[in-house]
PDB file of C-alpha atoms in Angstrom:
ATOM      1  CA  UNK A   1     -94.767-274.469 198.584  1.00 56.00           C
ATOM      2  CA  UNK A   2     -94.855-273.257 195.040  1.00 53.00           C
ATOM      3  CA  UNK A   3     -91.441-271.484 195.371  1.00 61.00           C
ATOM      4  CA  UNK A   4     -90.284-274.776 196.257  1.00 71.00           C
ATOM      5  CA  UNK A   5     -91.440-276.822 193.545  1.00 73.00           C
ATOM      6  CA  UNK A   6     -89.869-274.200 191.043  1.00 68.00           C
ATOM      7  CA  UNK A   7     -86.542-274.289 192.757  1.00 72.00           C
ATOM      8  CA  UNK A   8     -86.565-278.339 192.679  1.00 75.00           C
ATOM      9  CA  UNK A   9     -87.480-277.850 188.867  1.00 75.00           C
ATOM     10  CA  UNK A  10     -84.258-275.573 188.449  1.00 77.00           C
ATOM     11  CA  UNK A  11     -81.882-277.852 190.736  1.00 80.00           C
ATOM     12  CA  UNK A  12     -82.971-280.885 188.354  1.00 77.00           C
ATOM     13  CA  UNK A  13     -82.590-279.115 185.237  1.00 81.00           C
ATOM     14  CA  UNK A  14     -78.911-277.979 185.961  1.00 80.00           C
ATOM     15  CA  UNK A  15     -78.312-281.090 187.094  1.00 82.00           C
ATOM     16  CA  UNK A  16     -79.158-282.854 184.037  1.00 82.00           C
ATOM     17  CA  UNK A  17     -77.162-280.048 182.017  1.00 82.00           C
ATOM     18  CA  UNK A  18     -74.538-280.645 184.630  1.00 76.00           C
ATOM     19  CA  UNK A  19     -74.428-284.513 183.889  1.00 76.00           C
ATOM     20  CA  UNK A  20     -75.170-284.057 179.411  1.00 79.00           C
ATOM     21  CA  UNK A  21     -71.821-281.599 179.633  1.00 83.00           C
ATOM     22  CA  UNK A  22     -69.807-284.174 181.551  1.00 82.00           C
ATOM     23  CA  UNK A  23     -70.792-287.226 179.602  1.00 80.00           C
ATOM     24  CA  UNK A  24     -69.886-285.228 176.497  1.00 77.00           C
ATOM     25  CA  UNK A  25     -66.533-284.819 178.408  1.00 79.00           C
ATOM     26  CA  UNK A  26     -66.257-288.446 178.695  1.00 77.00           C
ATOM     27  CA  UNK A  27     -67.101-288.841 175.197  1.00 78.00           C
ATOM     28  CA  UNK A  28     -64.566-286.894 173.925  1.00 80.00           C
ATOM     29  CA  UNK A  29     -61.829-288.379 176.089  1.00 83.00           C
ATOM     30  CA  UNK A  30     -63.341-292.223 174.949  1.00 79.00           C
ATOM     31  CA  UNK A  31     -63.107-291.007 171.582  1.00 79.00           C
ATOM     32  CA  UNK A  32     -59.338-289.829 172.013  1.00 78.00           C
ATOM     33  CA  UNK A  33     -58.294-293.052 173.995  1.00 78.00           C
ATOM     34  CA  UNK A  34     -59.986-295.182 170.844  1.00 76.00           C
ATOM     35  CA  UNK A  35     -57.822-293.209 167.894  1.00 72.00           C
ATOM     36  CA  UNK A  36     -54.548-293.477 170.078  1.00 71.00           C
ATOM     37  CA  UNK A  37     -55.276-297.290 170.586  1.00 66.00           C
ATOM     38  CA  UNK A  38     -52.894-300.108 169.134  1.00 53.00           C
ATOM     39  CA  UNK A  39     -56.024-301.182 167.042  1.00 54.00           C
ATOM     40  CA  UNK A  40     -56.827-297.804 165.332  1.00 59.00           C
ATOM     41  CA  UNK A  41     -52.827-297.338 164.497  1.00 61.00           C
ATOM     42  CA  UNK A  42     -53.363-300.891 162.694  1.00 57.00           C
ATOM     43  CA  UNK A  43     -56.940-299.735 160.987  1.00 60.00           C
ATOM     44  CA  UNK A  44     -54.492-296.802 159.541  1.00 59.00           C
ATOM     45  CA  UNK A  45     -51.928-298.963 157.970  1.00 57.00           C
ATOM     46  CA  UNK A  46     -54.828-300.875 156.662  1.00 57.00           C
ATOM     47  CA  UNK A  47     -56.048-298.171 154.579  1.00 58.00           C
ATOM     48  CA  UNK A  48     -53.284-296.706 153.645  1.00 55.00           C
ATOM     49  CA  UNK A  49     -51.138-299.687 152.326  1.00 51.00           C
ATOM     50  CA  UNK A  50     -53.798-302.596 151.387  1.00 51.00           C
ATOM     51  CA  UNK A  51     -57.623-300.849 151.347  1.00 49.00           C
ATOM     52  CA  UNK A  52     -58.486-303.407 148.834  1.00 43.00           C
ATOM     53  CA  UNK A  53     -56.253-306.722 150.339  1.00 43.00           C
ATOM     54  CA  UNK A  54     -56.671-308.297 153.421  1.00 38.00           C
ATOM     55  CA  UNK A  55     -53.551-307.985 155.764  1.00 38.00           C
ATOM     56  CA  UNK A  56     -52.772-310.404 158.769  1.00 41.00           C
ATOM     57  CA  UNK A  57     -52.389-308.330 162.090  1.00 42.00           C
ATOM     58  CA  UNK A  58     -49.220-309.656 162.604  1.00 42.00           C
ATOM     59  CA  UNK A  59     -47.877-307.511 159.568  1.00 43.00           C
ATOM     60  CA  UNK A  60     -48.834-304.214 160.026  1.00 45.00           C
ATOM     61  CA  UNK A  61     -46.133-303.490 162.355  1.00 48.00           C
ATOM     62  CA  UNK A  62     -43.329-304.149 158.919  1.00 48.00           C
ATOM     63  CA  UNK A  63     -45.292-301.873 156.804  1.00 50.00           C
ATOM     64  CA  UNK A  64     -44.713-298.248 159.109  1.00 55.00           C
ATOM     65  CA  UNK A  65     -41.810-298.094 156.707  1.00 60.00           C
ATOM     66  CA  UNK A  66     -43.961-298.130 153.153  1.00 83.00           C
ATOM     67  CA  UNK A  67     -45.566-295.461 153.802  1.00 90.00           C
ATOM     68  CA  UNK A  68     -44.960-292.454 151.402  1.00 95.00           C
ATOM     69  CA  UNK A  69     -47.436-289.818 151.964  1.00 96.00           C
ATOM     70  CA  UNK A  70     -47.929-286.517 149.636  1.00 98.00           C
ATOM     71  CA  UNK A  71     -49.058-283.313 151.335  1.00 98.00           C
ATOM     72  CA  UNK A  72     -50.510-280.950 148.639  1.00 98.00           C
ATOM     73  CA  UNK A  73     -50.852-277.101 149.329  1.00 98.00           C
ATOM     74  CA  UNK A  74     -51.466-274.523 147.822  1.00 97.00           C
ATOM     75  CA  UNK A  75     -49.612-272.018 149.641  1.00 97.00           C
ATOM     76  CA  UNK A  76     -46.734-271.531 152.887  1.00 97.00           C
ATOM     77  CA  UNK A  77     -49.015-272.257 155.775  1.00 96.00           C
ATOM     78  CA  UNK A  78     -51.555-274.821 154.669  1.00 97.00           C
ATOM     79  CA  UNK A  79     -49.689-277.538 156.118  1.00 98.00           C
ATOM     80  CA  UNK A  80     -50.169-276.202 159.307  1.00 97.00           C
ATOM     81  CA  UNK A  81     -53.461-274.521 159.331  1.00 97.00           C
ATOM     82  CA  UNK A  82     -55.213-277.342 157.822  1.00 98.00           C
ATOM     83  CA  UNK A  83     -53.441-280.630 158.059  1.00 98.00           C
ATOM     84  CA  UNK A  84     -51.480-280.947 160.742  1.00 98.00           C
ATOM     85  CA  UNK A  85     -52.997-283.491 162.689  1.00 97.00           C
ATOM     86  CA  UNK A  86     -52.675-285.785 159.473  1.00 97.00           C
ATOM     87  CA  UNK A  87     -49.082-285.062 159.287  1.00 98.00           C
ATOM     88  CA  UNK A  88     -48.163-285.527 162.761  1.00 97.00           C
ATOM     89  CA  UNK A  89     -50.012-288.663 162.622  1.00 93.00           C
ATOM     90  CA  UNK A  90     -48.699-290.058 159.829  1.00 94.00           C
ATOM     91  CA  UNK A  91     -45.050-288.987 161.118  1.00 95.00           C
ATOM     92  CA  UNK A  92     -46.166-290.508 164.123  1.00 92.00           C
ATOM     93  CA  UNK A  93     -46.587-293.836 162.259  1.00 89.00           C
ATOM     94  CA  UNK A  94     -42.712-293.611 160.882  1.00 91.00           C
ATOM     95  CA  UNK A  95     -44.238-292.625 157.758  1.00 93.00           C
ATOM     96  CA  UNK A  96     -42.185-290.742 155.002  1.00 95.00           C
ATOM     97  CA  UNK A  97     -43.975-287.987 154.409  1.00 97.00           C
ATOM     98  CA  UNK A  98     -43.649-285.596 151.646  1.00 98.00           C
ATOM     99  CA  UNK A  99     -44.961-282.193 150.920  1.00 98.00           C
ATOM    100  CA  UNK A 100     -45.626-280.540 147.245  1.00 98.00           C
ATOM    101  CA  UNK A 101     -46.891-276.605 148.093  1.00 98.00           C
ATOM    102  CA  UNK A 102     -47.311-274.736 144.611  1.00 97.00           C
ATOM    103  CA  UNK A 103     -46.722-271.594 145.364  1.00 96.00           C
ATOM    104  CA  UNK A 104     -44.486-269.827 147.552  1.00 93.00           C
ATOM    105  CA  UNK A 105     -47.188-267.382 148.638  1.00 92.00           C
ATOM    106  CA  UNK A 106     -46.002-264.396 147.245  1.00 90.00           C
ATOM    107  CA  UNK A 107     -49.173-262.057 146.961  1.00 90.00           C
ATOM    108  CA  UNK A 108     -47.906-259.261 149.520  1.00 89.00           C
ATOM    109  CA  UNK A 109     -44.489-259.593 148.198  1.00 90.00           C
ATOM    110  CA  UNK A 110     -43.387-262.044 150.931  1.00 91.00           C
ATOM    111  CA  UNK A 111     -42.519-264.974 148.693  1.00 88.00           C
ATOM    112  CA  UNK A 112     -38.455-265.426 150.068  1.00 93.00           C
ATOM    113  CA  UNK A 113     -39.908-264.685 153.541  1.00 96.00           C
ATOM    114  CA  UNK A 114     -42.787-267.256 153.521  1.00 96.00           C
ATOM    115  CA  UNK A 115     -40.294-270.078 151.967  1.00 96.00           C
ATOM    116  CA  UNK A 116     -38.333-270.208 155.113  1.00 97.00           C
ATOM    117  CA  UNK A 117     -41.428-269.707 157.246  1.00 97.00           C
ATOM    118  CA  UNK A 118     -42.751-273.252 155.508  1.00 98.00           C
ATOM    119  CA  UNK A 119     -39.249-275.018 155.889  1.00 98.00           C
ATOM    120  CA  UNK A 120     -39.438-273.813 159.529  1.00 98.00           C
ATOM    121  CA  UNK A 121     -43.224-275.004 160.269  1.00 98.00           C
ATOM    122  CA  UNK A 122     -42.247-278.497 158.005  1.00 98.00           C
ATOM    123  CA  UNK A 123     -38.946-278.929 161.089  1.00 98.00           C
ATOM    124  CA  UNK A 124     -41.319-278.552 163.779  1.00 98.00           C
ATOM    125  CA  UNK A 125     -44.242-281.149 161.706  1.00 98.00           C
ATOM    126  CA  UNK A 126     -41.844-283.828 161.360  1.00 98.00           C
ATOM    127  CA  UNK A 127     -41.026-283.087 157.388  1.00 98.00           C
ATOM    128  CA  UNK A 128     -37.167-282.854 156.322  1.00 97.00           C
ATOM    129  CA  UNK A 129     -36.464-280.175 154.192  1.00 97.00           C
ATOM    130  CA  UNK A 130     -34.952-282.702 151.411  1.00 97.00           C
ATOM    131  CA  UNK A 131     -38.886-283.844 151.319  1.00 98.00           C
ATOM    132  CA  UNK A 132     -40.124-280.233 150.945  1.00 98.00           C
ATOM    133  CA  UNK A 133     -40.539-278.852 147.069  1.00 97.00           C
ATOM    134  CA  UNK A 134     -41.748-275.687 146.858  1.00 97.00           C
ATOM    135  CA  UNK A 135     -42.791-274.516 143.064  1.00 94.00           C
ATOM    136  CA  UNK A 136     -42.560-270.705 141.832  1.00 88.00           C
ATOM    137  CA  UNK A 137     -44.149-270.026 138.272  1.00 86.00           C
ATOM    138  CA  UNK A 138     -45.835-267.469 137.455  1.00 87.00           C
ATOM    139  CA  UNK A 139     -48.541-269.995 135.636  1.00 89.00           C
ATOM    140  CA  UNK A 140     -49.365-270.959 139.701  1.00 94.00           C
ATOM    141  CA  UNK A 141     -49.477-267.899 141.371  1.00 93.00           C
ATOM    142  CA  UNK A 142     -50.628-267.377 145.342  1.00 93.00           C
ATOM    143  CA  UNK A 143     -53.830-265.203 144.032  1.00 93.00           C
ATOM    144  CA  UNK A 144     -57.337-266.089 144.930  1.00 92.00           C
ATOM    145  CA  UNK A 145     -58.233-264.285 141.815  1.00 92.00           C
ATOM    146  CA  UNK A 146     -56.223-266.133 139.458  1.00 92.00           C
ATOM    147  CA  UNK A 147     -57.698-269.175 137.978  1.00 92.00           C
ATOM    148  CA  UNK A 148     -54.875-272.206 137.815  1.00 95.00           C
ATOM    149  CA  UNK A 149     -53.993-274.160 134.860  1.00 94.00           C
ATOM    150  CA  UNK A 150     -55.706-277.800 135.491  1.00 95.00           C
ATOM    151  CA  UNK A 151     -52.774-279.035 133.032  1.00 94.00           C
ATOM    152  CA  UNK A 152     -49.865-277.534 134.632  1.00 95.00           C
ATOM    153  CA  UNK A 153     -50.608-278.259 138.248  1.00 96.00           C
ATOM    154  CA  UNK A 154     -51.510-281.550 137.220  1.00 96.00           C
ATOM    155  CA  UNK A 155     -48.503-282.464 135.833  1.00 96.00           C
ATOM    156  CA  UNK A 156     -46.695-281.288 138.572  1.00 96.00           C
ATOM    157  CA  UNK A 157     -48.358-283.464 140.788  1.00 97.00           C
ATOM    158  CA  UNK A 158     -47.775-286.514 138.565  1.00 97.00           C
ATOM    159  CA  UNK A 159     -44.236-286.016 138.000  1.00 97.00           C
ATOM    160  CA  UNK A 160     -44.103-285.774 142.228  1.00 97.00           C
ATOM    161  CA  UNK A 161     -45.531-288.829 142.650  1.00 97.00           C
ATOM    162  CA  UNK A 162     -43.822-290.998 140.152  1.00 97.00           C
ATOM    163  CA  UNK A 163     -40.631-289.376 141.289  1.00 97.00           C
ATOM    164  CA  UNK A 164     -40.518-290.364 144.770  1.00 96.00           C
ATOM    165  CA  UNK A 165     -43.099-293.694 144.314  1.00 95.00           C
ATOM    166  CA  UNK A 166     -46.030-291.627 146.567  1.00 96.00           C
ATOM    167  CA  UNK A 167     -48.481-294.301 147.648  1.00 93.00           C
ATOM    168  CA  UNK A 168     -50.609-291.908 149.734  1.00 95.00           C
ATOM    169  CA  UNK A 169     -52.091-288.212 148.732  1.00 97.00           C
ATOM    170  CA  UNK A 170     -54.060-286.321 150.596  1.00 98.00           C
ATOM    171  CA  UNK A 171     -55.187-282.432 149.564  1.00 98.00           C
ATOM    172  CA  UNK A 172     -58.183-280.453 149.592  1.00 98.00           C
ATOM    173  CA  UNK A 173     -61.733-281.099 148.403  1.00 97.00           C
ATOM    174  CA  UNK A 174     -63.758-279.299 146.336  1.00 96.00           C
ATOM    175  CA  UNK A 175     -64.658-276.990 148.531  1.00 97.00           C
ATOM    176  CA  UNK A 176     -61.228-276.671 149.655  1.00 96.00           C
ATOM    177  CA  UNK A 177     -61.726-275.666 153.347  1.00 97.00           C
ATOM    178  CA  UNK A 178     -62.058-272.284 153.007  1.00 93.00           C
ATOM    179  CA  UNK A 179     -62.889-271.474 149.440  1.00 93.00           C
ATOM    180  CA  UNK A 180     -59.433-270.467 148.146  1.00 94.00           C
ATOM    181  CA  UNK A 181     -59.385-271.034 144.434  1.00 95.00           C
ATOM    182  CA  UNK A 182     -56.034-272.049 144.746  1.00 97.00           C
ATOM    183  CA  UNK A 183     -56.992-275.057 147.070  1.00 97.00           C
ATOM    184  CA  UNK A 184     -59.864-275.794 144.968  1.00 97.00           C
ATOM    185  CA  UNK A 185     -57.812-276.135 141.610  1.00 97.00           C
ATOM    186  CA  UNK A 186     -55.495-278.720 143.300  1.00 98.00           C
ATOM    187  CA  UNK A 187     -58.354-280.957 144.199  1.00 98.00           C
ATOM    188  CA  UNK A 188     -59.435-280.264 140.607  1.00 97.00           C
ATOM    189  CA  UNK A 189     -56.215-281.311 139.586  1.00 97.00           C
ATOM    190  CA  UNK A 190     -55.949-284.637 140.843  1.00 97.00           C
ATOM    191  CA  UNK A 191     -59.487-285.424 140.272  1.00 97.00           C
ATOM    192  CA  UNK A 192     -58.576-285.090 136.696  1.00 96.00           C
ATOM    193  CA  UNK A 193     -55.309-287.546 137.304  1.00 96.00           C
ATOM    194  CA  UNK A 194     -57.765-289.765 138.804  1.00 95.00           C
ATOM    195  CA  UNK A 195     -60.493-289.728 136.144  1.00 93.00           C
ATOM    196  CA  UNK A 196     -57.965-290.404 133.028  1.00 91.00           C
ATOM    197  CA  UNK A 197     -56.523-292.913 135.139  1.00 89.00           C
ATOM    198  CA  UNK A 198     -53.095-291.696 135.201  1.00 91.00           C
ATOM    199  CA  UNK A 199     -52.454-291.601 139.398  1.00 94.00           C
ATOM    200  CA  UNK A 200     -50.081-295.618 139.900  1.00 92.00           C
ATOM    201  CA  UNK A 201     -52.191-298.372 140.980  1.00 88.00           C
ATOM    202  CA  UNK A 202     -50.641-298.580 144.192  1.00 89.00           C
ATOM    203  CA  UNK A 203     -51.409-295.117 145.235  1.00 94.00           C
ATOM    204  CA  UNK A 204     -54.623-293.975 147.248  1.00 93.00           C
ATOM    205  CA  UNK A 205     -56.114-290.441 147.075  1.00 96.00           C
ATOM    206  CA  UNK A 206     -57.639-288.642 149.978  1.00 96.00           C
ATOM    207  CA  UNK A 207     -59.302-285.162 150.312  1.00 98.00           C
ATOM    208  CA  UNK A 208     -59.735-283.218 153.221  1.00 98.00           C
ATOM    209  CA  UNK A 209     -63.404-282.645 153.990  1.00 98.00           C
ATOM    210  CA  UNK A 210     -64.841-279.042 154.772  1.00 98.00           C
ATOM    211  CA  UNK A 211     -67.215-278.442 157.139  1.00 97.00           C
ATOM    212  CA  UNK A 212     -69.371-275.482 157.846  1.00 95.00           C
ATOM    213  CA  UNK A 213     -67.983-272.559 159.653  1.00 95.00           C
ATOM    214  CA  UNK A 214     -69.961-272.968 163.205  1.00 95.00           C
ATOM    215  CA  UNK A 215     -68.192-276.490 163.530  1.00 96.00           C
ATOM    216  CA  UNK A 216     -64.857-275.511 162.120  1.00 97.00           C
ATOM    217  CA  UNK A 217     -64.313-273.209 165.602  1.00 97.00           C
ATOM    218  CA  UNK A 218     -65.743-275.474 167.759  1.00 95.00           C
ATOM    219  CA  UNK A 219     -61.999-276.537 168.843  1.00 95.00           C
ATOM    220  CA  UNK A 220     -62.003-280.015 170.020  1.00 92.00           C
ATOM    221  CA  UNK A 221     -65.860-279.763 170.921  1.00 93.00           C
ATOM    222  CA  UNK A 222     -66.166-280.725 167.601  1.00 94.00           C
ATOM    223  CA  UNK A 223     -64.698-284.066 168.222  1.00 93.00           C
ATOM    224  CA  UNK A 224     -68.109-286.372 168.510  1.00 93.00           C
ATOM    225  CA  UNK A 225     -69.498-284.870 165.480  1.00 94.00           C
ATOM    226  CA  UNK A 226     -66.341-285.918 163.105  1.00 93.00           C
ATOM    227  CA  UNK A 227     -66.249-289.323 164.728  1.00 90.00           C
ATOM    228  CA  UNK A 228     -69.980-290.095 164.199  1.00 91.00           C
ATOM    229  CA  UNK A 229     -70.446-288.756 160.493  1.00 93.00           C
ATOM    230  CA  UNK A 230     -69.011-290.997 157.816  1.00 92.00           C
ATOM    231  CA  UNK A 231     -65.396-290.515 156.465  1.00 92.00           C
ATOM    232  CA  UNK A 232     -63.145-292.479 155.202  1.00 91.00           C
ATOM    233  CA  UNK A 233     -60.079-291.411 157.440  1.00 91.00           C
ATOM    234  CA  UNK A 234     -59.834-289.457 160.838  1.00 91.00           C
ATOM    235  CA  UNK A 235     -56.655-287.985 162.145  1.00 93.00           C
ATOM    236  CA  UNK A 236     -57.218-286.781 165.984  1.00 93.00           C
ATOM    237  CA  UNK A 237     -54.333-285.305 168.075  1.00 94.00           C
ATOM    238  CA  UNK A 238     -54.096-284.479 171.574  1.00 91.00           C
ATOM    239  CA  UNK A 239     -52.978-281.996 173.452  1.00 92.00           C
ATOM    240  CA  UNK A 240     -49.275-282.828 172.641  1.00 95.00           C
ATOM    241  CA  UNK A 241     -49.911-282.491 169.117  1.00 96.00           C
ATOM    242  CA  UNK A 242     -52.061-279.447 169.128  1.00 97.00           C
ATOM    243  CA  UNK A 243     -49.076-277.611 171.090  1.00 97.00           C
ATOM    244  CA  UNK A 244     -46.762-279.078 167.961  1.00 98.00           C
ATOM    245  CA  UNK A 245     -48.813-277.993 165.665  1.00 98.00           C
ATOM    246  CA  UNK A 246     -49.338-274.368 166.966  1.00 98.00           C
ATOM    247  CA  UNK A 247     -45.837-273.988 167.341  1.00 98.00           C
ATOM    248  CA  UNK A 248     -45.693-274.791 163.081  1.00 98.00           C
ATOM    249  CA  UNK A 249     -48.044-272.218 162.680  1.00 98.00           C
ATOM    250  CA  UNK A 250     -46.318-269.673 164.887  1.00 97.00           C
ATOM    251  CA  UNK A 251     -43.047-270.060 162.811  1.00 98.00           C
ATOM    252  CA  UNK A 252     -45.173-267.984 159.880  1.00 97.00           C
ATOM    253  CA  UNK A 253     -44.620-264.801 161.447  1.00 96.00           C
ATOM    254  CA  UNK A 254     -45.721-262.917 158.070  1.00 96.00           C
ATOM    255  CA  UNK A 255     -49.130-264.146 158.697  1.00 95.00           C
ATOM    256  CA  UNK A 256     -49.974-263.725 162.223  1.00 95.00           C
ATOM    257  CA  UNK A 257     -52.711-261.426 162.174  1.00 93.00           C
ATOM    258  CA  UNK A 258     -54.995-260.972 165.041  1.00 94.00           C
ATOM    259  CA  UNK A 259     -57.778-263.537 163.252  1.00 94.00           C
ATOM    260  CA  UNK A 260     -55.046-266.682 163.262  1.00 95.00           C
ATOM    261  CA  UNK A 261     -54.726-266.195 166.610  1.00 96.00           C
ATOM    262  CA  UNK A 262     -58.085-266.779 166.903  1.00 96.00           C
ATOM    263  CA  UNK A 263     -57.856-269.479 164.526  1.00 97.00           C
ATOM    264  CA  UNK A 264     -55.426-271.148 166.166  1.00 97.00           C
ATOM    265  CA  UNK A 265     -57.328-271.084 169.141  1.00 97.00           C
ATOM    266  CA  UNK A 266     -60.673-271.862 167.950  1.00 97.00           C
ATOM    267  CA  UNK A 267     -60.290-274.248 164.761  1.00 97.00           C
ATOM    268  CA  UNK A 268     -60.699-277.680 164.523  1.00 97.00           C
ATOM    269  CA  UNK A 269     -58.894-278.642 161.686  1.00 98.00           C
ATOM    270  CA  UNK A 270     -55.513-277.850 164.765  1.00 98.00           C
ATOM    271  CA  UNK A 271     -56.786-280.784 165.924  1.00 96.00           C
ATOM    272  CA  UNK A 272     -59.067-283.120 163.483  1.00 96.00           C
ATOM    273  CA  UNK A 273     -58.821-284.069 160.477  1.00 97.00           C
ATOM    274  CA  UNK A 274     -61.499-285.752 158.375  1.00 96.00           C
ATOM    275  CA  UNK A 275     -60.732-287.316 154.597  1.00 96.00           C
ATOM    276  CA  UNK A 276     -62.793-288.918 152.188  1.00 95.00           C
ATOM    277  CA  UNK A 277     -61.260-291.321 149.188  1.00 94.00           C
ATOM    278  CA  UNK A 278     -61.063-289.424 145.670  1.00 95.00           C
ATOM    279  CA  UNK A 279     -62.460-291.978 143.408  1.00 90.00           C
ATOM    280  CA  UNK A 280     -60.251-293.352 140.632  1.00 86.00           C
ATOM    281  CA  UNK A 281     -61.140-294.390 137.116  1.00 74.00           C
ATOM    282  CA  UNK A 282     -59.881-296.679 134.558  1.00 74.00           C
ATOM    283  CA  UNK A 283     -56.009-296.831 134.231  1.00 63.00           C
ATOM    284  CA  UNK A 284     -54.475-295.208 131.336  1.00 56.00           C
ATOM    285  CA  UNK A 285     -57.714-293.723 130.124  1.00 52.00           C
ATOM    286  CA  UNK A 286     -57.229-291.831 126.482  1.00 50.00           C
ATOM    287  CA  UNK A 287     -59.644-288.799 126.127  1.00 44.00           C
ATOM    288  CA  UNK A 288     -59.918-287.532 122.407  1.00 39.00           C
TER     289      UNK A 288
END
């Protein structure tokens, strides 16, 4: 009799285990079904065209087109490692998209080699070479002991965005994913832009949050997580995109050690991508 009871206790715990795994399941497919939905592609042009104006449903399918989005990276590979499901999204969306990388990621010598690796990964993403710049000055150079000149890459920047009227950048944060000074001083950059008020009033700044490392290789696991903390943007791809995207990150041969494999595999920034809005200050602001 007591042998009994404890295997009824067992049957009913696995079944409830069996039944909180498949409902996450669900969860994650409801969640993918919602971001590919007409209404979230409409919530997207929303932000990234009129976040402070109200726009009538009926013309958000005329504004695909307006769309000029500004990929900053530090180095050949970032694109792919970090913010591809932005980019495919956005290309998805008949966006123009745009990438500025500042260095050609020349620390093991590899520089010429990595610049066709990036033009490569940016084919398979959905970026034209003609909207590819890649900068090489020794000012900027691919070295996580190096500490970048605020000044320079921010000017850089600038002179991207006015150039090609950029209405949309997104980069790293603060923390810049995975520590990398080099992604750090970008975000550093254009927070500066944004504080003196130089960035054009029709242009909206995004950074790309960083999470801790036991979510960032939970894969798509991860999904519910992003989707119930607060962001200001979230870029999900399926398993379409995730095969894209992998194939970007396969064109950098110089880099495929036996941990991106694993990274490939494993991380969730192959497949989400949360943003939060860099803050802007007053226009044209003189600092003495």
């Amino acid at each position: 009799m007591f042998i009994t009871t404890v295997k009824i206790k067992r049957m009913h715990i696995l079944l409830i285990l069996f039944g909180a795994i498949v409902s996450y399941f669900f969860w994650i497919q409801y969640i993918y079904y919602r971001h590919n939905s007409a209404k979230s592609r409409k919530h997207w042009l929303r932000f990234m065209l009129c976040r402070d104006k109200q726009i009538k449903s009926s013309q958000t399918s005329d504004l695909t087109g307006d769309v000029r989005a500004l990929f900053l990276t530090a180095h050949p590979d970032d694109e792919c490692m970090f913010f591809a499901p932005a980019i495919l999204r956005l290309v998805e969306l008949n966006a123009s998209v745009h990438l500025l990388c500042l260095s050609q990621g020349n620390y093991y010598n590899q520089g010429f080699q990595r610049r066709e690796e990036l033009l490569d990964s940016c084919a398979v993403l959905g970026i034209p070479a003609s909207q590819v710049t890649i900068h090489d000055c020794k000012e900027l150079p691919d070295d996580p002991n190096v500490e970048w000149s605020i000044s320079m890459a921010s000017s850089l920047i600038l002179k991207h965005i006015r150039a090609h009227s950029i209405n949309l950048v997104l980069t790293f944060d603060g923390r810049g994913v995975s520590g990398h000074s080099n992604h750090t001083a970008i975000y550093k950059a254009v927070s500066y832009l944004a504080s003196i008020g130089n960035i054009p009033d029709d242009c909206s700044l995004l950074s790309l949050l960083t999470i801790g490392v036991l979510r960032k290789y939970l894969s798509f696991l991860e999904l519910p997580i992003s989707w119930l903390l607060p962001s200001d943007l979230c870029c999900i791809i399926g398993s379409k995109g995730y095969i894209q995207a992998k194939r970007a990150m396969l064109c950098h041969r110089t880099q495929l050690l036996w941990f991106r494999y694993l990274y490939i595999w494993f991380s969730r920034y192959m497949i989400i991508n949360t943003f939060q809005v860099i803050d802007q200050g007053p226009k044209n602001l003189k600092i003495y």
